Short mmCIF file of C-alpha atoms in Angstrom, two decimals:
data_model
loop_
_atom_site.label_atom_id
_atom_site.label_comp_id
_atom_site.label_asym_id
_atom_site.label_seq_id
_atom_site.Cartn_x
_atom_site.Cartn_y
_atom_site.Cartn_z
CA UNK A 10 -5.81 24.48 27.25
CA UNK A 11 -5.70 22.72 30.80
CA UNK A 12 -8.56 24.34 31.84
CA UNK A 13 -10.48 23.77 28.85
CA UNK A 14 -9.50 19.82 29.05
CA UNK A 15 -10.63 19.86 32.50
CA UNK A 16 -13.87 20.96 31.62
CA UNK A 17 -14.67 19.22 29.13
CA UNK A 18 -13.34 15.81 31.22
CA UNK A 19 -16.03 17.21 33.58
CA UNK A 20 -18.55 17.47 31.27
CA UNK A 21 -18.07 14.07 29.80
CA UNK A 22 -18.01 12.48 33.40
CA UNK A 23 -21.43 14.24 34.45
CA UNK A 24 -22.85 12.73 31.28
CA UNK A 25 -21.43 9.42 32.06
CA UNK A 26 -23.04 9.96 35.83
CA UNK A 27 -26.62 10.86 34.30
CA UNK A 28 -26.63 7.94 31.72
CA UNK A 29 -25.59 5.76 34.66
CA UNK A 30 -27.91 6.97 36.67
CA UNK A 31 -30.66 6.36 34.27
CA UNK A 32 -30.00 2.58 33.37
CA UNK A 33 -29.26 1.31 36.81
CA UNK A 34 -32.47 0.51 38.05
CA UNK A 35 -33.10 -3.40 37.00
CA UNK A 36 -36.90 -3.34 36.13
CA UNK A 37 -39.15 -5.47 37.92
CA UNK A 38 -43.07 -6.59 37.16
CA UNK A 39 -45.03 -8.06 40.12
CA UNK A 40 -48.49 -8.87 38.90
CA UNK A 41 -51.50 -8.30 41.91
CA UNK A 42 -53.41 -11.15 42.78
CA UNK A 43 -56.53 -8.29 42.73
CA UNK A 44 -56.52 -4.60 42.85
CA UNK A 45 -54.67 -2.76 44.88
CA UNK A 46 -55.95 -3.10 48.95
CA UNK A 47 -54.26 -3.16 52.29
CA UNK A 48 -53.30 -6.64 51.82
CA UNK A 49 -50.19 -5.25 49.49
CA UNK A 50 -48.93 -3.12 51.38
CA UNK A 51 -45.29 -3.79 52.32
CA UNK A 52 -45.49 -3.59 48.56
CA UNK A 53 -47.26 -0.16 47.84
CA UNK A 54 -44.60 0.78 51.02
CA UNK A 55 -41.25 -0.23 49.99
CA UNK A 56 -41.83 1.44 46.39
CA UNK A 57 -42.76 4.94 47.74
CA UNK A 58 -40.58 4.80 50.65
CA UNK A 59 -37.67 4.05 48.29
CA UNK A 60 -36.70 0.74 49.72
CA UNK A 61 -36.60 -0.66 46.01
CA UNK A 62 -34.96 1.72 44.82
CA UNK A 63 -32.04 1.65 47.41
CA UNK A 64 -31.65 -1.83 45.78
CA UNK A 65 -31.72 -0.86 42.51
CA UNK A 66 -35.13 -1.86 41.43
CA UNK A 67 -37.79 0.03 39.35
CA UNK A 68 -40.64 -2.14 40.53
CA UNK A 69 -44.04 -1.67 38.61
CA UNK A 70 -47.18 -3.03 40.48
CA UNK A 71 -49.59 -4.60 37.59
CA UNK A 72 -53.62 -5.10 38.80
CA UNK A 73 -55.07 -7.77 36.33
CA UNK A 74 -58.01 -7.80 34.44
CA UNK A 75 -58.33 -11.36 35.63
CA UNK A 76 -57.41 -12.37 38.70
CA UNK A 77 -56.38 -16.28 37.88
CA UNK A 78 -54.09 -15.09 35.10
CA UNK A 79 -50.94 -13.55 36.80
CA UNK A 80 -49.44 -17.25 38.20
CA UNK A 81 -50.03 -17.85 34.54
CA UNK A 82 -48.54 -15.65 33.05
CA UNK A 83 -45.29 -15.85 35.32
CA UNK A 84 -45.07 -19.17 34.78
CA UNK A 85 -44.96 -18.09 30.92
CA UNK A 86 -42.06 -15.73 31.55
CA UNK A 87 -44.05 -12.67 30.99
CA UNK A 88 -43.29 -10.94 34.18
CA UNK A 89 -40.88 -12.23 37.18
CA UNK A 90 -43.35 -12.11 40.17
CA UNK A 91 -47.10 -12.65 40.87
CA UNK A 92 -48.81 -12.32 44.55
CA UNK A 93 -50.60 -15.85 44.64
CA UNK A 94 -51.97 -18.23 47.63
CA UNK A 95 -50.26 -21.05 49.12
CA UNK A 96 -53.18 -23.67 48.54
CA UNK A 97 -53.39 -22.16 44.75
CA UNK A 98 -49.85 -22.83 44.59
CA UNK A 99 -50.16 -26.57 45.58
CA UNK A 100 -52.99 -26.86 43.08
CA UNK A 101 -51.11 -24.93 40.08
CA UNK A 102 -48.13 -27.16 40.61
CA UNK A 103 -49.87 -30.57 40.67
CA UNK A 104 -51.34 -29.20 37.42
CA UNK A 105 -47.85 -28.77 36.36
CA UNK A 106 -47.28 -25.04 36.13
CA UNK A 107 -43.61 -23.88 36.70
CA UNK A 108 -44.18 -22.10 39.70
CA UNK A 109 -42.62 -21.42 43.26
CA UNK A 110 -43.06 -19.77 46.33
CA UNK A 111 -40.17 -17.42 47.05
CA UNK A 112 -41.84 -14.56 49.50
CA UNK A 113 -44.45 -13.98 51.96
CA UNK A 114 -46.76 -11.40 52.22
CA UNK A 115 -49.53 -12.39 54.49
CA UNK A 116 -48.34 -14.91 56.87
CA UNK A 117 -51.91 -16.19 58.41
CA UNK A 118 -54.86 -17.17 56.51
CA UNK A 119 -57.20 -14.83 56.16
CA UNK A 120 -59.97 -16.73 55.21
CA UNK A 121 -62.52 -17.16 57.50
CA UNK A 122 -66.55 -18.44 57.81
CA UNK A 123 -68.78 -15.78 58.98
CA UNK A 124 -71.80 -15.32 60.33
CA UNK A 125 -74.16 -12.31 61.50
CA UNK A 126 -73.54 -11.64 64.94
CA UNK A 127 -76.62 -12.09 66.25
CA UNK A 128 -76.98 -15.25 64.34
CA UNK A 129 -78.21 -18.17 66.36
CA UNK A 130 -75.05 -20.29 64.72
CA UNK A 131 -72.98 -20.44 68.00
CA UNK A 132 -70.93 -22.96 66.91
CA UNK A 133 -69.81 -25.15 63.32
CA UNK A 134 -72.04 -27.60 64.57
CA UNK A 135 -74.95 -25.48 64.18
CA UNK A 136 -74.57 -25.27 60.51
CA UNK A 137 -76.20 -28.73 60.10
CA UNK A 138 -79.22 -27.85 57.43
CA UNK A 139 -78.15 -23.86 57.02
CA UNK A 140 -77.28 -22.68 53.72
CA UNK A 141 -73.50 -21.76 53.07
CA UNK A 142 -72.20 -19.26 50.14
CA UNK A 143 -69.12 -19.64 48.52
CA UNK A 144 -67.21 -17.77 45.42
CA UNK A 145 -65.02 -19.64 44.33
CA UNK A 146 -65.72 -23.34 43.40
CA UNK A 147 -63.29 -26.41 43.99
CA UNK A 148 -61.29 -25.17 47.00
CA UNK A 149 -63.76 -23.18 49.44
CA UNK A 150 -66.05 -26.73 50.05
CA UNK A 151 -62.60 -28.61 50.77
CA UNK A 152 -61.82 -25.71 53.50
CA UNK A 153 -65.51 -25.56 54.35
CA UNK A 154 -65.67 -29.69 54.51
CA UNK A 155 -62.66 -29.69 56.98
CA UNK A 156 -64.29 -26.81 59.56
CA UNK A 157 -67.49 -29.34 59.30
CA UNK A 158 -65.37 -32.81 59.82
CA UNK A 159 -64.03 -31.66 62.71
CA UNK A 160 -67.90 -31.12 64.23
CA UNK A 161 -68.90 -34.48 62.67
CA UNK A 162 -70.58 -33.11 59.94
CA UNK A 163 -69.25 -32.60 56.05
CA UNK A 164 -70.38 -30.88 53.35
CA UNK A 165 -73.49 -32.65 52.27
CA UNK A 166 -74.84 -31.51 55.66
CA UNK A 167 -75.26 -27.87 54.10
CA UNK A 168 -76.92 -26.56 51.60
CA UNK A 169 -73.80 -24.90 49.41
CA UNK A 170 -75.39 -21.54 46.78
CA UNK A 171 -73.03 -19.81 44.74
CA UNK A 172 -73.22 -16.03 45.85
CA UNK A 173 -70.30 -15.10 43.84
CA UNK A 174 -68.58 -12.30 45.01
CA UNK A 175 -71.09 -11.23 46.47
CA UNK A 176 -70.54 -12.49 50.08
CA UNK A 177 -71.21 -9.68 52.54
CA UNK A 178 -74.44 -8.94 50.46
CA UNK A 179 -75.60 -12.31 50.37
CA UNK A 180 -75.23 -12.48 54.01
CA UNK A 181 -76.90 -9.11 54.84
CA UNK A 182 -79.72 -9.66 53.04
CA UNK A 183 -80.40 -13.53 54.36
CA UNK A 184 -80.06 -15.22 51.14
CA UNK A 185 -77.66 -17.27 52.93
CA UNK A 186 -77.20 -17.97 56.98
CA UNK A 187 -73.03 -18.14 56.48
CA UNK A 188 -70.40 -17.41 53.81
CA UNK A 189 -67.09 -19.30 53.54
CA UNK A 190 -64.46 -17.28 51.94
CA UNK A 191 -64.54 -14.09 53.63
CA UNK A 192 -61.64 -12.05 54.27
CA UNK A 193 -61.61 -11.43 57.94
CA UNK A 194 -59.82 -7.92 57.77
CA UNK A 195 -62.51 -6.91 55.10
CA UNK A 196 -65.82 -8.35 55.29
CA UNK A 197 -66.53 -8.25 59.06
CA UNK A 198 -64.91 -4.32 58.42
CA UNK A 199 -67.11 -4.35 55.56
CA UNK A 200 -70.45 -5.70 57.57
CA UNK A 201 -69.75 -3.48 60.85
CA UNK A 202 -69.55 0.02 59.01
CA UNK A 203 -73.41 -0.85 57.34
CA UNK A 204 -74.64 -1.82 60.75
CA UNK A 205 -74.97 -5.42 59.98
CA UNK A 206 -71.69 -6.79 62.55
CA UNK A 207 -70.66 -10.14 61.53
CA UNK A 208 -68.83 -13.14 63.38
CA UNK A 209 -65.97 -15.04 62.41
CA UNK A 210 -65.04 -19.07 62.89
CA UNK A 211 -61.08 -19.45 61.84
CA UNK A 212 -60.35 -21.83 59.39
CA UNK A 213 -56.84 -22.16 60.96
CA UNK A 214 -58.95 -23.61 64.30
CA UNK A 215 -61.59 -25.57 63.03
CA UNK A 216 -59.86 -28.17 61.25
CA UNK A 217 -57.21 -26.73 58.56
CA UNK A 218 -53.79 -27.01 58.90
CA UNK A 219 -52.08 -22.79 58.96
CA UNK A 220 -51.20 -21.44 55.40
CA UNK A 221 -49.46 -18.55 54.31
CA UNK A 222 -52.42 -16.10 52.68
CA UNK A 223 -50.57 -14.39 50.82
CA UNK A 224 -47.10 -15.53 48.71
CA UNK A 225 -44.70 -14.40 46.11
CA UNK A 226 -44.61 -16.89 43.13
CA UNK A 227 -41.70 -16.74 40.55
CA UNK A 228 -40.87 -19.13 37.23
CA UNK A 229 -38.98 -22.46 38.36
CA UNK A 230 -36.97 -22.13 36.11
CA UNK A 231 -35.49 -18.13 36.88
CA UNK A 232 -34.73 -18.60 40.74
CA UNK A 233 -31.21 -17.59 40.31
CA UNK A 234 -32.40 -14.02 38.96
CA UNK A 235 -30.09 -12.05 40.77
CA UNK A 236 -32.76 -9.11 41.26
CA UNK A 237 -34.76 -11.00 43.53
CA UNK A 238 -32.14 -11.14 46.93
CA UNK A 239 -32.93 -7.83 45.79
CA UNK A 240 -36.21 -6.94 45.85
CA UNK A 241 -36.68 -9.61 49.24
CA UNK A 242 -34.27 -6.99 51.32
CA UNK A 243 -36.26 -4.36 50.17
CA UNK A 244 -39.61 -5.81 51.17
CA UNK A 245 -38.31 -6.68 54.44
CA UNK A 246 -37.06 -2.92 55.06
CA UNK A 247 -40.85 -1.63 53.83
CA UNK A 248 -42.01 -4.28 56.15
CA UNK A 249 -39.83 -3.11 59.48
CA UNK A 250 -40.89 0.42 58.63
CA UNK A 251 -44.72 -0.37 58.37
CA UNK A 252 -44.69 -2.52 61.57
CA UNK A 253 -42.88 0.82 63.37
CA UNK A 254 -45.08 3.50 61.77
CA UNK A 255 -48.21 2.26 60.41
CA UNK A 256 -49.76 5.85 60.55
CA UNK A 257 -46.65 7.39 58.40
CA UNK A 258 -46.70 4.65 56.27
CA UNK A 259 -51.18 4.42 55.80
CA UNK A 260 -50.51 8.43 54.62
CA UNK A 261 -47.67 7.19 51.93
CA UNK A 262 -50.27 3.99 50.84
CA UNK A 263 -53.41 6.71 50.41
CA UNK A 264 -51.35 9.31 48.50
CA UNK A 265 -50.23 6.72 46.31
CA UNK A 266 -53.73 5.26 45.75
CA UNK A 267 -56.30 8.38 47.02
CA UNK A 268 -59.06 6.34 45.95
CA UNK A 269 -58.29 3.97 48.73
CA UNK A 270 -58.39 6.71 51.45
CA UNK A 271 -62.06 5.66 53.21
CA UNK A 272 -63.37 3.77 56.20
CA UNK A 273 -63.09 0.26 55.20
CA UNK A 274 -59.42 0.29 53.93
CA UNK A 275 -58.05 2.32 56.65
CA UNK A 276 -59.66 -0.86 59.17
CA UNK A 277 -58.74 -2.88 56.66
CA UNK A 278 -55.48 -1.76 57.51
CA UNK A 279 -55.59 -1.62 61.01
CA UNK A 280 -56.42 -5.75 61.03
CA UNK A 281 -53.95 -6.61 58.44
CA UNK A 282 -50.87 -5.16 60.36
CA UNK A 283 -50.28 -7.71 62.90
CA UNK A 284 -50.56 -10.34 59.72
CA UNK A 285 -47.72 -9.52 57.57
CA UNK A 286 -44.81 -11.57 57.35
CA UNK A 287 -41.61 -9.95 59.12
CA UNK A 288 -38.99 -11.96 57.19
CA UNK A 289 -40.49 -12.05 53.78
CA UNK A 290 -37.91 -14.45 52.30
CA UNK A 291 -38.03 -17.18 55.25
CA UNK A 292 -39.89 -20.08 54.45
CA UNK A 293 -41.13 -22.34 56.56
CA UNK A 294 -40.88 -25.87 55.16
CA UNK A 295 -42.93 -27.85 57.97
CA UNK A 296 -45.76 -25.55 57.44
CA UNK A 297 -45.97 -26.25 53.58
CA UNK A 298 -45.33 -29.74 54.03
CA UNK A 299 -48.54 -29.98 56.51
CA UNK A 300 -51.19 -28.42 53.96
CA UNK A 301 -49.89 -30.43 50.82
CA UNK A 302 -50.45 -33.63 52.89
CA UNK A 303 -53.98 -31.93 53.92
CA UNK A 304 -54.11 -30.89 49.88
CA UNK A 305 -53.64 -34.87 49.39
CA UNK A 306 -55.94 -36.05 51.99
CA UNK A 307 -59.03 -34.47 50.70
CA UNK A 308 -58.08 -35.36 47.30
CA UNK A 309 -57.66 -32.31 45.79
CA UNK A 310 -53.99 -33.15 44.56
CA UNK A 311 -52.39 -37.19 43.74
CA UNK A 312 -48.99 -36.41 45.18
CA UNK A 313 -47.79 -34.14 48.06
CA UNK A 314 -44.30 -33.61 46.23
CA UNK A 315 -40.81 -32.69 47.88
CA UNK A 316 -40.91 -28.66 49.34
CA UNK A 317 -38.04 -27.37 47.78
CA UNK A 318 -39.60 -28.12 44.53
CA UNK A 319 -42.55 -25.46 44.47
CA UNK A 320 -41.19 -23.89 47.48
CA UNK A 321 -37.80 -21.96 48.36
CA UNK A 322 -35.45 -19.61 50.80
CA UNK A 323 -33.92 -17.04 48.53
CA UNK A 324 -30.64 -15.85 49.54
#
């Protein structure tokens, strides 16, 4: 009778274990700012190296179909973390979306103006008459219009043409002499395996204050969710462990996305290394403070606003 007790306590205590075990991961959704590339991953990293699940997290990595809806549709409560931008973030939140910063990817800007290499642009000066492309509309002039002040020129000095997406192409071909808006660890990868070596001018020293690229955006209103201490710690471990074995940690990012294994995304890689943020969580106020005022100046927002309103240190 003893024995049969003790087995059956057994039995009921490995079923208790296995229902346990299947309800304590907290499910997160973090919506991509674009499909999956090098630029997520401390993301890609800390799910398949187990880092969010050491915390407790089941964290599901969303693409979208459209990549201005996920700040949307965090701000509507539909998932609990998009990758965003800082400037977009100072533009959603004048426009009065419920949003704020609460990780770092990307630490740098990697936007960048580029040029052909052999292209007799030497300088930001010599863009004076040249024609520019841009993709996306509203926020590329302002960065391009800084780069241009700070040669004595602005933007009515260029000739401006819509390429799209289609920058690398655009530039190749010679349908324009410059694009703004290029990603410096993919289209000068991008240009140099076709032949057709590009040249880059740094937004961050011509003109424009230093942004974070990259960000974590949550709801205002759910900063006291309890899983995101959470899921910070674990980006922060994926981080350490990328910095320390990039080559380990490129073989976990291609076997979770094969597709991905080719030339450009394993430079890709390679340049975006040195640009990830080390302390994911830590936010540095000054630096935020700096680009609304520059937001402000070139009237692209009315009010700067205080930091710790669209901006935050999760602990």
């Amino acid at each position: 009778m003893l024995r049969k007790l003790t087995f059956t306590l057994s039995l009921l205590a490995g079923l208790f274990g296995l229902m346990t075990g299947a309800t304590a991961a907290d499910k997160m959704t973090v919506l991509l700012d674009w499909f999956v590339n090098p630029d997520h991953a401390t993301l890609v990293i800390a799910k398949e190296k187990g880092f969010f699940k050491a915390q407790g997290l089941e964290v599901e990595l969303i693409a979208p179909a459209d990549p201005n809806d996920p700040p949307k549709l965090v701000a509507a409560g539909q998932a609990e973390l998009a990758v965003s931008y800082q400037p977009q973030l100072h533009l959603q939140v004048a426009e009065g979306l419920p949003l704020v910063r609460v990780g770092t990817l990307v630490a740098t800007p990697l936007n960048s103006l580029v040029v052909l290499k052999d292209s007799p642009i030497k300088s930001i000066a010599d863009l004076k008459g040249k024609k520019v492309g841009y993709s996306v509309g509203g926020f590329e002039d302002v960065i391009l219009d800084a780069m241009l002040e700070s040669h004595n020129l602005d933007v009515k000095d260029v000739e401006l043409i819509n390429v799209n997406f289609s920058l690398s192409p655009s530039l190749i071909s010679g349908q324009v002499d410059a694009v703004i808006g290029a990603f410096r660890n993919f289209e000068l990868n991008q240009m140099d395996i076709v032949g057709k070596p590009g040249r880059a001018f740094y937004v961050e020293e011509e003109g424009v204050p230093t942004y974070d690229e990259l960000i974590l955006v949550a709801n205002k209103e759910k900063t006291d969710d309890e899983k995101l201490p959470r899921f910070l710690k674990g980006l922060e471990q994926a981080t350490t462990f990328l910095i320390n074995h990039p080559d380990e940690s490129w073989q976990l990012f291609i076997k979770a996305y094969p597709d991905l294994d080719d030339e450009l995304n394993k430079r890709a890689w390679r340049d975006t290394l040195p640009r990830f943020a080390l302390r994911p969580a830590a936010l540095d106020a000054g630096r935020y403070s700096e680009f609304a005022e520059f937001l402000k100046a070139k009237d692209m927002i009315k009010e700067t606003g205080n930091v710790p309103d669209y901006a935050v240190s999760i602990k």
